[in-house]
PDB file of C-alpha atoms in Angstrom:
ATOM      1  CA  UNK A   1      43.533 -59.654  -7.496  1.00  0.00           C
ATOM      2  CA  UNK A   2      44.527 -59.495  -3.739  1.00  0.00           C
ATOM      3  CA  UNK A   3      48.493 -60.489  -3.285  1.00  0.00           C
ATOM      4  CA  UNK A   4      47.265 -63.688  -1.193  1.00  0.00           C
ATOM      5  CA  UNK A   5      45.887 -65.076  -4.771  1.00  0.00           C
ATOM      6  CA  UNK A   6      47.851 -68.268  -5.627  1.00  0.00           C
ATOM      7  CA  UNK A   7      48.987 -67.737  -9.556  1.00  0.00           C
ATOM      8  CA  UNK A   8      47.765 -68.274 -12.372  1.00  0.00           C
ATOM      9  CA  UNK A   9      48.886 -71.265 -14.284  1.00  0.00           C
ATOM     10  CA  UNK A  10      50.651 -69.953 -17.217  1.00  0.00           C
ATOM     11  CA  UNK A  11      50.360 -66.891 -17.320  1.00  0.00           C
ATOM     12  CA  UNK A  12      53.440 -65.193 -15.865  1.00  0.00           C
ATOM     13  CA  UNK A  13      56.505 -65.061 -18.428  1.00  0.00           C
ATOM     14  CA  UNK A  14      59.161 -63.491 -17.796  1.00  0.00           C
ATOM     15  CA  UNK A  15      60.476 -63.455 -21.549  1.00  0.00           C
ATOM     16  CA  UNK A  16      61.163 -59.502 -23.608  1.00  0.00           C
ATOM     17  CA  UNK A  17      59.895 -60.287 -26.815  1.00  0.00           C
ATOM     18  CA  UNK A  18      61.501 -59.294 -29.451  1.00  0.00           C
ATOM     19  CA  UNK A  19      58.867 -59.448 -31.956  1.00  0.00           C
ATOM     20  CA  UNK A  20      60.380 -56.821 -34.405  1.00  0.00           C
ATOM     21  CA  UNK A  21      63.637 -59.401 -34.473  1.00  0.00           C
ATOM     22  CA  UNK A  22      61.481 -62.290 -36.280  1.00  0.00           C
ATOM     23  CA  UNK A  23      63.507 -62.184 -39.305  1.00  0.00           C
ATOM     24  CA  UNK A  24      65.037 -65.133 -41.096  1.00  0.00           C
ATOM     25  CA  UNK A  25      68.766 -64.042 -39.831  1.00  0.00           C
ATOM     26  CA  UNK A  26      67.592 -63.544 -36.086  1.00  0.00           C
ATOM     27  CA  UNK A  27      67.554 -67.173 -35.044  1.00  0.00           C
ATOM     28  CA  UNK A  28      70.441 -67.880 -36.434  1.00  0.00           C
ATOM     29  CA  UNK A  29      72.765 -65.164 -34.697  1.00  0.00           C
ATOM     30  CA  UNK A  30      71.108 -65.872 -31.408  1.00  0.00           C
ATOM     31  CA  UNK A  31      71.145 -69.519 -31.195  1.00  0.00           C
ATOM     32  CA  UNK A  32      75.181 -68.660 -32.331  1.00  0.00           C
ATOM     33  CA  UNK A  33      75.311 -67.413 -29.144  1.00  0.00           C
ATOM     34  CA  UNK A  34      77.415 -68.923 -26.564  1.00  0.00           C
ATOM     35  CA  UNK A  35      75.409 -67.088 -23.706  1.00  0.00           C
ATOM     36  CA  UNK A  36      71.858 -68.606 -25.236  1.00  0.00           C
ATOM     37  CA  UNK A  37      69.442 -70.488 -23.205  1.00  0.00           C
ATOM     38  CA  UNK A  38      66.498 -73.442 -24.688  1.00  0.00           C
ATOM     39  CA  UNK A  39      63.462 -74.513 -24.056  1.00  0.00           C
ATOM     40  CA  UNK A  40      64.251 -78.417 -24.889  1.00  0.00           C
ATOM     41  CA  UNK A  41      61.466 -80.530 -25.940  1.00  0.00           C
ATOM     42  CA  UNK A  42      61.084 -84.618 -26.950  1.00  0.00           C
ATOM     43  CA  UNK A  43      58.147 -83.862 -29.613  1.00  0.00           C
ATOM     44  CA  UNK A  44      55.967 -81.582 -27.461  1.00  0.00           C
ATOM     45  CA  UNK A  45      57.205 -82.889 -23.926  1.00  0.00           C
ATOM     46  CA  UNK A  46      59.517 -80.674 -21.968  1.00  0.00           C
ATOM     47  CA  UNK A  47      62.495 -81.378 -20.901  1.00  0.00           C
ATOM     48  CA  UNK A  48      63.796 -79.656 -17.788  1.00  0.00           C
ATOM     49  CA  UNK A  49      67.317 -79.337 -16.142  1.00  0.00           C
ATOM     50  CA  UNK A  50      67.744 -80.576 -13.011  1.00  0.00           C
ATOM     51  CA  UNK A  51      70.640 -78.858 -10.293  1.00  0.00           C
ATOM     52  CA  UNK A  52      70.576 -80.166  -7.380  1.00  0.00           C
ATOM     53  CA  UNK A  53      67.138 -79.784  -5.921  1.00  0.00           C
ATOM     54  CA  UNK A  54      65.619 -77.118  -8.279  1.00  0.00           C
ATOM     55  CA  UNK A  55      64.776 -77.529 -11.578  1.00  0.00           C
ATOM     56  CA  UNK A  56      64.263 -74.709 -14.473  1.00  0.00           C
ATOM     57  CA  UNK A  57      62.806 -74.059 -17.813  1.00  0.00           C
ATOM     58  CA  UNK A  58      65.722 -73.503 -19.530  1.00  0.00           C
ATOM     59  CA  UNK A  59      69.254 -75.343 -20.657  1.00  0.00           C
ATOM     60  CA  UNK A  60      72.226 -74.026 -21.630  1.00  0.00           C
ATOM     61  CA  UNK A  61      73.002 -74.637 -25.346  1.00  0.00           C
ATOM     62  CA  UNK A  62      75.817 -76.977 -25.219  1.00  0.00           C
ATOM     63  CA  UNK A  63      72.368 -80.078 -23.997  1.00  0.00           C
ATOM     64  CA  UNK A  64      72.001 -79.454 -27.812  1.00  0.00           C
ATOM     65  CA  UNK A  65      75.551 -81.018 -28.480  1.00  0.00           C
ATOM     66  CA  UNK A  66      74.509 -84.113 -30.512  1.00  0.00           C
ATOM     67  CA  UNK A  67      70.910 -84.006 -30.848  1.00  0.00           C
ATOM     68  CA  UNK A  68      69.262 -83.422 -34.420  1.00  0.00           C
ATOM     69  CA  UNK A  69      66.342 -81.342 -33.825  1.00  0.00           C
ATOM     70  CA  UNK A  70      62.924 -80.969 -35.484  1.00  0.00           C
ATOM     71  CA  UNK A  71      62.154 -77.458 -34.535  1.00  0.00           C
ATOM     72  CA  UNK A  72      64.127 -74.315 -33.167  1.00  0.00           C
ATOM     73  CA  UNK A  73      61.751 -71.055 -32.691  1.00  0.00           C
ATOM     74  CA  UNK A  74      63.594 -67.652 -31.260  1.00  0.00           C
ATOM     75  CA  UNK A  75      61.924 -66.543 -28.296  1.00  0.00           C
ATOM     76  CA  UNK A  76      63.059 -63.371 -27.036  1.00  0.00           C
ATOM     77  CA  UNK A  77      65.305 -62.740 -24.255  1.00  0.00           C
ATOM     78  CA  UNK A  78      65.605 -63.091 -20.335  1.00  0.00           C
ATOM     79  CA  UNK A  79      67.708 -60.774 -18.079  1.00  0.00           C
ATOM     80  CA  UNK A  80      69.471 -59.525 -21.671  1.00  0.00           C
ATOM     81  CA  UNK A  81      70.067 -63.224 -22.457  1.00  0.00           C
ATOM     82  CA  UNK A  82      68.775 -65.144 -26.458  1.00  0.00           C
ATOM     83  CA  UNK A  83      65.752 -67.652 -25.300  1.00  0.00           C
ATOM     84  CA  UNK A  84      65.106 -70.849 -28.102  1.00  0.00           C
ATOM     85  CA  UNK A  85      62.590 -73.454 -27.988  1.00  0.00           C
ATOM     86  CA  UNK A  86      64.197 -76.491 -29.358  1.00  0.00           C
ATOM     87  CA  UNK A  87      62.523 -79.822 -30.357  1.00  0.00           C
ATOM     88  CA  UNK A  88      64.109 -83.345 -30.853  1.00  0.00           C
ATOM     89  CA  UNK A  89      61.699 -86.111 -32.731  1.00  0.00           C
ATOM     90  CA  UNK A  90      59.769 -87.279 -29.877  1.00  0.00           C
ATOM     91  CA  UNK A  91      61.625 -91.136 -30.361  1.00  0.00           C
ATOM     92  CA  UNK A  92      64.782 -89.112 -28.798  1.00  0.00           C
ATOM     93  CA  UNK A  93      62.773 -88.286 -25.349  1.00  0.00           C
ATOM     94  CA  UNK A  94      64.694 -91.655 -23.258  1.00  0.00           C
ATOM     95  CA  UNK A  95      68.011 -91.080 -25.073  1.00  0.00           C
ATOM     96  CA  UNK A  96      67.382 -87.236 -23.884  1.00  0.00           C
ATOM     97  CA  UNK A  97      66.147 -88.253 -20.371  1.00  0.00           C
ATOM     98  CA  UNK A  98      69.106 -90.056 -19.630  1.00  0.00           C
ATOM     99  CA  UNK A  99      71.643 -87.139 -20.026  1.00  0.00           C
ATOM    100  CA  UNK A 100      72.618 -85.618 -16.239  1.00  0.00           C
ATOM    101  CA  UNK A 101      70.488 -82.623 -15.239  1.00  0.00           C
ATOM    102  CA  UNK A 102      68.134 -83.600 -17.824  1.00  0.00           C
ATOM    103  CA  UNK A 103      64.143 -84.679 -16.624  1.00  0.00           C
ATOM    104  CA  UNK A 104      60.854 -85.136 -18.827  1.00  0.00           C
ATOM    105  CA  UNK A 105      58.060 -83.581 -16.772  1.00  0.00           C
ATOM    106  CA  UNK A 106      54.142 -83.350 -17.989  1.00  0.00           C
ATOM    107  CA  UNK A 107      53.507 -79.776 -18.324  1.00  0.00           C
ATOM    108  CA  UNK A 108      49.731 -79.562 -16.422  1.00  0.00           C
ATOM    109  CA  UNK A 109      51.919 -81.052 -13.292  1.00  0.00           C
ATOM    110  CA  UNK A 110      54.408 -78.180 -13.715  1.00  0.00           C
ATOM    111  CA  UNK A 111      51.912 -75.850 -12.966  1.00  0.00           C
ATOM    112  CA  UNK A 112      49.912 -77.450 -10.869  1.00  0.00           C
ATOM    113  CA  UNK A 113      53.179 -78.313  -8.655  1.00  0.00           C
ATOM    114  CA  UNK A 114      55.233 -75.277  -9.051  1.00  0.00           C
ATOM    115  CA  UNK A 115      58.393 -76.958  -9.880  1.00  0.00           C
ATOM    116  CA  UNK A 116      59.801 -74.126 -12.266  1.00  0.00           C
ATOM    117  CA  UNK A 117      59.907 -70.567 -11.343  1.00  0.00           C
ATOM    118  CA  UNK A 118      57.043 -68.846 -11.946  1.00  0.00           C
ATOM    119  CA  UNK A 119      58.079 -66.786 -14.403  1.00  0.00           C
ATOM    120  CA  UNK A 120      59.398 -69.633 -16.682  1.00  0.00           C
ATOM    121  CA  UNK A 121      56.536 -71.448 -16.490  1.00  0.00           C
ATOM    122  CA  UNK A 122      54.397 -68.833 -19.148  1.00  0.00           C
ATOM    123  CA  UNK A 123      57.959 -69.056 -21.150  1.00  0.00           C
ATOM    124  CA  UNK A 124      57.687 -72.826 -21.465  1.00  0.00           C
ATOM    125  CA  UNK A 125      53.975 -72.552 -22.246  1.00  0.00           C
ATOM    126  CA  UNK A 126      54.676 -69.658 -25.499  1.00  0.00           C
ATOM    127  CA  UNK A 127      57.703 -72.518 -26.604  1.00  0.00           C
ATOM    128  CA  UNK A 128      55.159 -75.774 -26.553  1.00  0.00           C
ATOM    129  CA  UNK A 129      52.120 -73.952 -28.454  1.00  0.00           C
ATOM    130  CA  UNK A 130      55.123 -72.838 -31.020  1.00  0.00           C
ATOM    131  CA  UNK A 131      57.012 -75.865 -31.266  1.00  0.00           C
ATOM    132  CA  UNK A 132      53.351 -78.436 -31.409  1.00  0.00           C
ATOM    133  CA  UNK A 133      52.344 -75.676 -33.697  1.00  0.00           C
ATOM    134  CA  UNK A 134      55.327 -76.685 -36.379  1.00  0.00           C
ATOM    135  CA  UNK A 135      54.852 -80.467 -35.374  1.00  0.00           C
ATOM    136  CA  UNK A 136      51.289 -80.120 -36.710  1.00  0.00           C
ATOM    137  CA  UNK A 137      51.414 -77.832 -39.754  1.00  0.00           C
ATOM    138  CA  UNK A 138      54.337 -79.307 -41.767  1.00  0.00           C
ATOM    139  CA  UNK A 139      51.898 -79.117 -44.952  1.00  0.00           C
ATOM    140  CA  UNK A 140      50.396 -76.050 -46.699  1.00  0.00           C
ATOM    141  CA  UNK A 141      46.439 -75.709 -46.222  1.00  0.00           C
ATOM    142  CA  UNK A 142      46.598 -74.217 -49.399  1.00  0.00           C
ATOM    143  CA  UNK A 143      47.824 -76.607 -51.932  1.00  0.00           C
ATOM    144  CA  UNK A 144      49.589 -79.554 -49.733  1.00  0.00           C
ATOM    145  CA  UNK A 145      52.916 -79.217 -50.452  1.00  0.00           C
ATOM    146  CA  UNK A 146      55.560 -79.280 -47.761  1.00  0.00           C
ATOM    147  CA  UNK A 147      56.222 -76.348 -45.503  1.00  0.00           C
ATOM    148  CA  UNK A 148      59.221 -74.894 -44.027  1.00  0.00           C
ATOM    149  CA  UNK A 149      60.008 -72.820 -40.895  1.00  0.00           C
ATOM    150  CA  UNK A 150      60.647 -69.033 -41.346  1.00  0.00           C
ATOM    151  CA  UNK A 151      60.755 -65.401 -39.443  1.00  0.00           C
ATOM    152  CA  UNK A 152      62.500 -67.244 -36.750  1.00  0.00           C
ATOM    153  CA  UNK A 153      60.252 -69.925 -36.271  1.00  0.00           C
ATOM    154  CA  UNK A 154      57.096 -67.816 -36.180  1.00  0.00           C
ATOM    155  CA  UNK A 155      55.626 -68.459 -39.753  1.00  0.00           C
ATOM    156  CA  UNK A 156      56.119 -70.835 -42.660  1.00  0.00           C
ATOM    157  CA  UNK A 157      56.199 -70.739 -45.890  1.00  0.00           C
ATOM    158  CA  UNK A 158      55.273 -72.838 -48.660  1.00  0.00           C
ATOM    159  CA  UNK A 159      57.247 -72.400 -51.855  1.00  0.00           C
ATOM    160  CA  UNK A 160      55.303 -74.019 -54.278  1.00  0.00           C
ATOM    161  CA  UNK A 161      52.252 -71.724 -53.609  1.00  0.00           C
ATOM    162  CA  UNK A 162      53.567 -69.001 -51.678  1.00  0.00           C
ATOM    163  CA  UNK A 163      51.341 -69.049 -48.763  1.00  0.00           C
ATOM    164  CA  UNK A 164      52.701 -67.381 -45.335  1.00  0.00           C
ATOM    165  CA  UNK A 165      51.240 -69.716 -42.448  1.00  0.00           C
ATOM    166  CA  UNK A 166      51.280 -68.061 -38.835  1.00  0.00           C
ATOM    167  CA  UNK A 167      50.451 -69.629 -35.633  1.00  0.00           C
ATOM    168  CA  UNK A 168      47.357 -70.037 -34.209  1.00  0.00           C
ATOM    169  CA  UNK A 169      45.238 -69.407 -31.035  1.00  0.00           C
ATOM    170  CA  UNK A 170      42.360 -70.476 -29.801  1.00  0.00           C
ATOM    171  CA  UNK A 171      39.466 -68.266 -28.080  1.00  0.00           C
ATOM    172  CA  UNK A 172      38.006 -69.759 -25.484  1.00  0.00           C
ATOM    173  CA  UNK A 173      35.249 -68.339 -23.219  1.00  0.00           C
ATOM    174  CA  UNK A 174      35.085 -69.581 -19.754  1.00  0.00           C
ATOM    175  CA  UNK A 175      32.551 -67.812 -18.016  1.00  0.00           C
ATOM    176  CA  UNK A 176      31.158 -67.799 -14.084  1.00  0.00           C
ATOM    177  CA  UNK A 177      27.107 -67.433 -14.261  1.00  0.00           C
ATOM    178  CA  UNK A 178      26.111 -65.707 -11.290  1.00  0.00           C
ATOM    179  CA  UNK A 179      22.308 -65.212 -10.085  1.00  0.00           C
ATOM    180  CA  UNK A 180      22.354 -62.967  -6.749  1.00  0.00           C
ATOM    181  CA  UNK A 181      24.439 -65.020  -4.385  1.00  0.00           C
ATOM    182  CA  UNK A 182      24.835 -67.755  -5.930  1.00  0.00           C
ATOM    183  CA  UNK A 183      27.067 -68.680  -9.493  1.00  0.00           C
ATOM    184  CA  UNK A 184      26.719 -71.970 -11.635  1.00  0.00           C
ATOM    185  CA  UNK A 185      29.370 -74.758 -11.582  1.00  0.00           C
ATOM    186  CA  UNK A 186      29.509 -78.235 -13.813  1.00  0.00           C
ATOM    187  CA  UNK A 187      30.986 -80.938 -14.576  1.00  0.00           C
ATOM    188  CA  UNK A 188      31.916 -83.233 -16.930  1.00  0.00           C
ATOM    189  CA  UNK A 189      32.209 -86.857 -16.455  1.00  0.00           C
ATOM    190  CA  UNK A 190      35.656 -86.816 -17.190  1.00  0.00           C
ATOM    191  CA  UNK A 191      36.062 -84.696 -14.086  1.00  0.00           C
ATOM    192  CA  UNK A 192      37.510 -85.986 -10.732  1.00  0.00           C
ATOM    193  CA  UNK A 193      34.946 -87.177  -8.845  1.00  0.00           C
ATOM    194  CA  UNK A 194      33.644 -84.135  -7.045  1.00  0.00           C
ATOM    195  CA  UNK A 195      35.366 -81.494  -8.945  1.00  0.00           C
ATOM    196  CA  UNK A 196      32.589 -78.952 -10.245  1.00  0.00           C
ATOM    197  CA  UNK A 197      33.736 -75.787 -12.551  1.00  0.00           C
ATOM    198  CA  UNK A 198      32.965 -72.711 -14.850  1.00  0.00           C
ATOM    199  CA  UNK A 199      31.311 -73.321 -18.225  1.00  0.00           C
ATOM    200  CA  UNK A 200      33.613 -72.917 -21.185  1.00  0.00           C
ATOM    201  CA  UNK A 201      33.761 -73.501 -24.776  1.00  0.00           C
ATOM    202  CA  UNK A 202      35.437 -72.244 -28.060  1.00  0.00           C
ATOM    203  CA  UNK A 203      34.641 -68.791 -29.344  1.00  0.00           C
ATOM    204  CA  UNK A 204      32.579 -69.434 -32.552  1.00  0.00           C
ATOM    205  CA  UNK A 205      34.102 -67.394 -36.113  1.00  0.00           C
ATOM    206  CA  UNK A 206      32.110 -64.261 -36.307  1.00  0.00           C
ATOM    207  CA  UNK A 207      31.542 -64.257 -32.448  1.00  0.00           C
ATOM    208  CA  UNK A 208      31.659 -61.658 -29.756  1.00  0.00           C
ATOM    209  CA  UNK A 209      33.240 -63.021 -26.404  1.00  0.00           C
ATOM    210  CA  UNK A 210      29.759 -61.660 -24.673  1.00  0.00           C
ATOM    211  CA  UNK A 211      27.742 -63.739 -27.141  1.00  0.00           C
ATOM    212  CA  UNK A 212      30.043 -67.424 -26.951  1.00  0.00           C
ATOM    213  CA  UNK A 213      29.431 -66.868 -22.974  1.00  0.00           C
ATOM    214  CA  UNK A 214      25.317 -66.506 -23.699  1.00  0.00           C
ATOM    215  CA  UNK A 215      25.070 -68.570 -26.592  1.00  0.00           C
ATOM    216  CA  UNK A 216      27.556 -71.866 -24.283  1.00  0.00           C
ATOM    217  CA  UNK A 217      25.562 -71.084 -21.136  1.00  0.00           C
ATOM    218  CA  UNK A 218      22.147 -71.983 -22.970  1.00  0.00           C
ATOM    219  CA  UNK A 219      23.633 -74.776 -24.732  1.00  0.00           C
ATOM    220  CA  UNK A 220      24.850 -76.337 -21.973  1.00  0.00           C
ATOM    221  CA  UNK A 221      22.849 -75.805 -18.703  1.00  0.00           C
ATOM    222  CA  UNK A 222      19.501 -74.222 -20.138  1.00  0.00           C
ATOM    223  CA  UNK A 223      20.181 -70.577 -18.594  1.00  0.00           C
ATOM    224  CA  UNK A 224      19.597 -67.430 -20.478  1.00  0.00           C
ATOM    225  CA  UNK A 225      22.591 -64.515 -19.621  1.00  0.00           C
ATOM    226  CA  UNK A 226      22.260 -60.966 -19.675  1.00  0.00           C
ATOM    227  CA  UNK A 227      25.043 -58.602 -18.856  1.00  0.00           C
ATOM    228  CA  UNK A 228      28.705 -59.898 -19.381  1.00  0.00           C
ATOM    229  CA  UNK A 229      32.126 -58.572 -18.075  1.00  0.00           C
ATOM    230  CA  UNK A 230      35.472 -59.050 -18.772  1.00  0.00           C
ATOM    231  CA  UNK A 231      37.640 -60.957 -15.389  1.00  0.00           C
ATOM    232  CA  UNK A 232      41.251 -62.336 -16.476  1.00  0.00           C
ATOM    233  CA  UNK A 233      42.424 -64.548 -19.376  1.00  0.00           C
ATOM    234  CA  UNK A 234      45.055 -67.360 -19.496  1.00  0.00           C
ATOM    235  CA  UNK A 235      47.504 -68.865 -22.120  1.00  0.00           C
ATOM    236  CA  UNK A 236      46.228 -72.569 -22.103  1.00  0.00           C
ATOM    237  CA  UNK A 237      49.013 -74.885 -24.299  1.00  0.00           C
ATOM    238  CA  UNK A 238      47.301 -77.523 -24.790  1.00  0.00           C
ATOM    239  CA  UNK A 239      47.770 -77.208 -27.894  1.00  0.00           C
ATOM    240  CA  UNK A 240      47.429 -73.483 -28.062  1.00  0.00           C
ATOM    241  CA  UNK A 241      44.374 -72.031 -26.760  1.00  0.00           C
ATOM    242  CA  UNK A 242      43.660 -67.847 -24.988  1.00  0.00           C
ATOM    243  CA  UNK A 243      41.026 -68.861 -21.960  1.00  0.00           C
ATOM    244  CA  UNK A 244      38.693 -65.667 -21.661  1.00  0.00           C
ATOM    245  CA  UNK A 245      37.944 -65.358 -18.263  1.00  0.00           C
ATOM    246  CA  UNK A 246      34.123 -63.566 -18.073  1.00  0.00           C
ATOM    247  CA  UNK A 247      31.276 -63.024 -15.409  1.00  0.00           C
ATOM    248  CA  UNK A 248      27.733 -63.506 -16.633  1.00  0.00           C
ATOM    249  CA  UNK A 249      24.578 -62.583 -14.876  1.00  0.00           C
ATOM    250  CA  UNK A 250      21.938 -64.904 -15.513  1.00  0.00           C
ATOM    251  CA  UNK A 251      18.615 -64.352 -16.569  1.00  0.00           C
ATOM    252  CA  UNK A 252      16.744 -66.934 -14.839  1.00  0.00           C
ATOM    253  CA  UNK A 253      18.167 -70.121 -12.525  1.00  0.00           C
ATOM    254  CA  UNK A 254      15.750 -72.971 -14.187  1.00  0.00           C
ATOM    255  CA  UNK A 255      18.394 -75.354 -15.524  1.00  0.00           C
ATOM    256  CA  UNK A 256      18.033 -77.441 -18.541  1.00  0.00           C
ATOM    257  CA  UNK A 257      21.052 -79.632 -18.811  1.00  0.00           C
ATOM    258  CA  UNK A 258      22.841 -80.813 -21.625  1.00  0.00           C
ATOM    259  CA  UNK A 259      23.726 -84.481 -20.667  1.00  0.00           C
ATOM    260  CA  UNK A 260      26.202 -84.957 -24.051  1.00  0.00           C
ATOM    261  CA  UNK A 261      28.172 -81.709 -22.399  1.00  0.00           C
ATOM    262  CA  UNK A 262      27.582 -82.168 -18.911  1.00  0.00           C
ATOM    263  CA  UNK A 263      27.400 -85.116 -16.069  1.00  0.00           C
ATOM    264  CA  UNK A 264      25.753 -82.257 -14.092  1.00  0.00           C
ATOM    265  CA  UNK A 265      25.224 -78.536 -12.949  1.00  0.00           C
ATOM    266  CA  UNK A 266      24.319 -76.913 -10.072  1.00  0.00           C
ATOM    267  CA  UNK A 267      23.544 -73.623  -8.445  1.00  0.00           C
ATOM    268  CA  UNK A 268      25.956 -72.905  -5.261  1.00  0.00           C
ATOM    269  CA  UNK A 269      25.713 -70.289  -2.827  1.00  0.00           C
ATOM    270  CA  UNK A 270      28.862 -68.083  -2.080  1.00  0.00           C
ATOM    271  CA  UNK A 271      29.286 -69.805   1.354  1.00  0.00           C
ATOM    272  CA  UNK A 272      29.255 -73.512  -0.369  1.00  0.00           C
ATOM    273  CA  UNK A 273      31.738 -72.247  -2.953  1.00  0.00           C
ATOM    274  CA  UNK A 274      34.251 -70.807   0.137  1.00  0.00           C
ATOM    275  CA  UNK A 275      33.921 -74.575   1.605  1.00  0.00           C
ATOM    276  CA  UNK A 276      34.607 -75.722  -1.964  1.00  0.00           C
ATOM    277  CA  UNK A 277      37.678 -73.979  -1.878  1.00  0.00           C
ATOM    278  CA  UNK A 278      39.010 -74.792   1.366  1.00  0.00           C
ATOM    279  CA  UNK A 279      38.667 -78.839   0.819  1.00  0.00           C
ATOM    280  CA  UNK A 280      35.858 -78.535   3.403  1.00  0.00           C
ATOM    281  CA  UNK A 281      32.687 -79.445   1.842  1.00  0.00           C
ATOM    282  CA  UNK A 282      30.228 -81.282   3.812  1.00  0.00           C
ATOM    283  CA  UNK A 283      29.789 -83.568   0.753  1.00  0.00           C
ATOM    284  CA  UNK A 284      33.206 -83.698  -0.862  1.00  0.00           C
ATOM    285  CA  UNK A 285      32.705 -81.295  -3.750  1.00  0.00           C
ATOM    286  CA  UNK A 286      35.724 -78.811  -4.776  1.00  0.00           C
ATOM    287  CA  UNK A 287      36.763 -76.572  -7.244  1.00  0.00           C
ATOM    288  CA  UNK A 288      39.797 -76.620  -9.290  1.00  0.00           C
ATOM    289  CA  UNK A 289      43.167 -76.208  -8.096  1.00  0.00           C
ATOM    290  CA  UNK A 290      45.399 -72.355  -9.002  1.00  0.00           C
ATOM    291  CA  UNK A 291      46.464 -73.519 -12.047  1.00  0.00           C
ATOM    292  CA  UNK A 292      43.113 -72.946 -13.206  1.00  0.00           C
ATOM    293  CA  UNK A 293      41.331 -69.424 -14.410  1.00  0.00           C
ATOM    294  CA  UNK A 294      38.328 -71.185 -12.946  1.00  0.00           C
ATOM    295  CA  UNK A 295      40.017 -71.428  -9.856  1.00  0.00           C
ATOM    296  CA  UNK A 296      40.391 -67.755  -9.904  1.00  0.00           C
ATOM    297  CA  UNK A 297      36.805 -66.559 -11.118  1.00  0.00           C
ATOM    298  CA  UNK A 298      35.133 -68.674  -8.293  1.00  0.00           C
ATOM    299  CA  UNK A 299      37.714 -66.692  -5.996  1.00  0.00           C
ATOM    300  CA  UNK A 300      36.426 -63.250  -7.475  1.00  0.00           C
ATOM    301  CA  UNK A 301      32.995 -64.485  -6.567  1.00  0.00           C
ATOM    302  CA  UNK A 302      33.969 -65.339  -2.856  1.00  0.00           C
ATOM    303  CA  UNK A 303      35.969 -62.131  -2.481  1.00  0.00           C
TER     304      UNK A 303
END
C-alpha cells in the first residue's frame, strides 16, 4: 500500500503476544501487577479513559477497584508492560460511565473516528472478540454443563466432560470482481443510501478462499469468476470474524441479481470509482469510509 493510504480499521495492534504464557498461573501474576494496563468493558462495550482531550484503549488497574467482573483474558504486553481485557456485567456500564476519565464509546465509531491511537485500536478489537467470546460460550457444546475460563482466558474447560473449548474466528471472503476497467460494487438495503461495496460472505466448511469468492459472486450478482488473488485481510469484532480481502476476475459482466442478498449491483468504471472516493459523484454514490477493507480494495483498483 502507498504511505498516503488511510488505515485499516483494526488491524494495527501494537500488543507482543505472549502466546507461550497462556497458562493457568499467567493471568494471575500479571494482573498482580501494579504496572498492568486493561482493556475495560460493560458486557462487550468498551470503556475508554479519558485525559484531558485524548482518550486511550487502556486503564490503569486501580478503575478495577470495586467492580466484580465477568471476564479477565491476559493479553500480552505493550512497551514491556501486562495488557488484560476485563469485563463487568453489562448492567454495570452507567455505574462505570460515571467514574472520572471513564467514557463508553461504540467500537465501529472508534475506528471510523480515530479517537484511540492506532495501534490500540487492533488491541481493543483482539480484547472484545475474547471477552464476547466468554459472554457467549458459558456452556459446553458437548454435554451442556457449565464452563469455566482457563489458559489465561484463551480456552475453557468443562469438567464434567472434559472438553477444551477455544475461541473462534470467522472466514470471511470479501472480494473486488473486476472485468477490464471496470470492478463490481453492491449494496444492500441496509446500506446508506448511496453507499455501494465489495461482495462478501462467510467461508463455507470444506472451502477454499478462491472458491467462497466464485461460489458468493454467482450467488449473489449472477457473475462467473476465474482467476483469484490474495489483497489484505482485516480482524472484524463484530463478534469475531478474519475479512479475506481477494481480487476476482470475472468471467463474463451479464448480472443476475440476487434481490434477498442485494438492493442492487452495478458495474463501475475506474474513473466513477475515483469520484466515488472523493465524495464527488455526479449522482451521490460512494464507497465506504478507511475503516473498511472494501475501502482499501476499491483503492488497489484506482491505484
Amino acid at each position: 500500500m502507498p504511505d498516503t493510504t488511510p488505515p485499516l480499521g483494526f488491524a494495527t495492534n501494537g500488543l507482543v503476544r505472549h502466546t507461550s504464557e497462556h497458562g493457568d498461573a499467567a493471568l494471575a501474576r500479571h494482573a498482580g501487577d501494579p504496572r498492568a494496563l486493561t482493556a475495560l468493558f460493560a458486557g462487550d462495550t468498551p470503556l475508554l479513559r479519558r485525559d484531558g482531550d485524548a482518550l486511550g484503549a487502556l486503564h490503569p488497574q486501580p478503575v478495577l477497584d470495586g467492580i466484580a467482573t465477568t471476564v479477565q483474558v491476559y493479553l500480552g504486553t505493550l512497551d514491556g508492560r501486562p495488557v488484560l481485557a476485563t469485563a463487568a456485567p453489562a448492567d454495570a456500564l452507567d455505574a462505570l460511565a460515571a467514574r472520572p476519565g471513564v467514557e463508553p464509546h461504540d467500537l465501529r465509531g472508534l475506528a471510523t473516528r480515530g479517537l484511540v491511537p492506532e495501534r490500540e485500536i487492533g488491541l481493543l478489537a483482539q480484547a472484545r472478540s475474547l471477552v464476547s467470546w466468554h459472554l457467549r460460550h458459558g456452556f459446553c457444546a458437548n454435554c451442556g454443563a457449565p464452563t469455566r475460563q482457563s489458559a489465561s482466558g484463551y480456552r475453557r474447560d468443562c469438567d464434567a466432560c472434559g472438553a477444551q473449548h477455544f475461541p473462534r474466528t470467522d472466514p470471511v471472503v470479501i472480494m473486488l470482481i473486476t472485468r477490464g476497467d471496470r470492478c463490481l460494487l453492491g449494496r444492500q438495503a441496509r446500506f446508506p443510501t448511496g453507499n455501494y461495496s465489495c461482495l462478501a460472505g462467510f467461508i463455507e466448511p470444506g472451502e477454499t478462499v478462491e472458491d467462497a469468492v466464485r461460489r458468493e459472486t454467482f450467488e449473489e450478482a449472477g457473475v462467473r469468476v476465474g482467476a483469484v488473488s490474495y489483497a489484505l485481510s482485516q480482524p472484524w469484532p463484530f463478534p469475531s470474524s478474519l475479512m479475506l480481502g481477494c481480487v476476482g476476475e470475472a468471467l463474463c459482466d451479464a448480472l443476475t441479481i440476487d434481490h434477498a442478498e442485494l438492493e442492487d449491483a452495478r458495474w463501475f468504471s475506474r474513473d466513477e470509482v475515483r469520484l466515488m472516493l472523493a465524495d464527488a459523484h455526479p449522482e451521490a454514490l460512494r464507497v465506504p469510509p478507511p475503516v473498511a477493507i472494501a475501502h482499501h480494495l476499491v483503492r488497489l483498483f484506482v491505484a
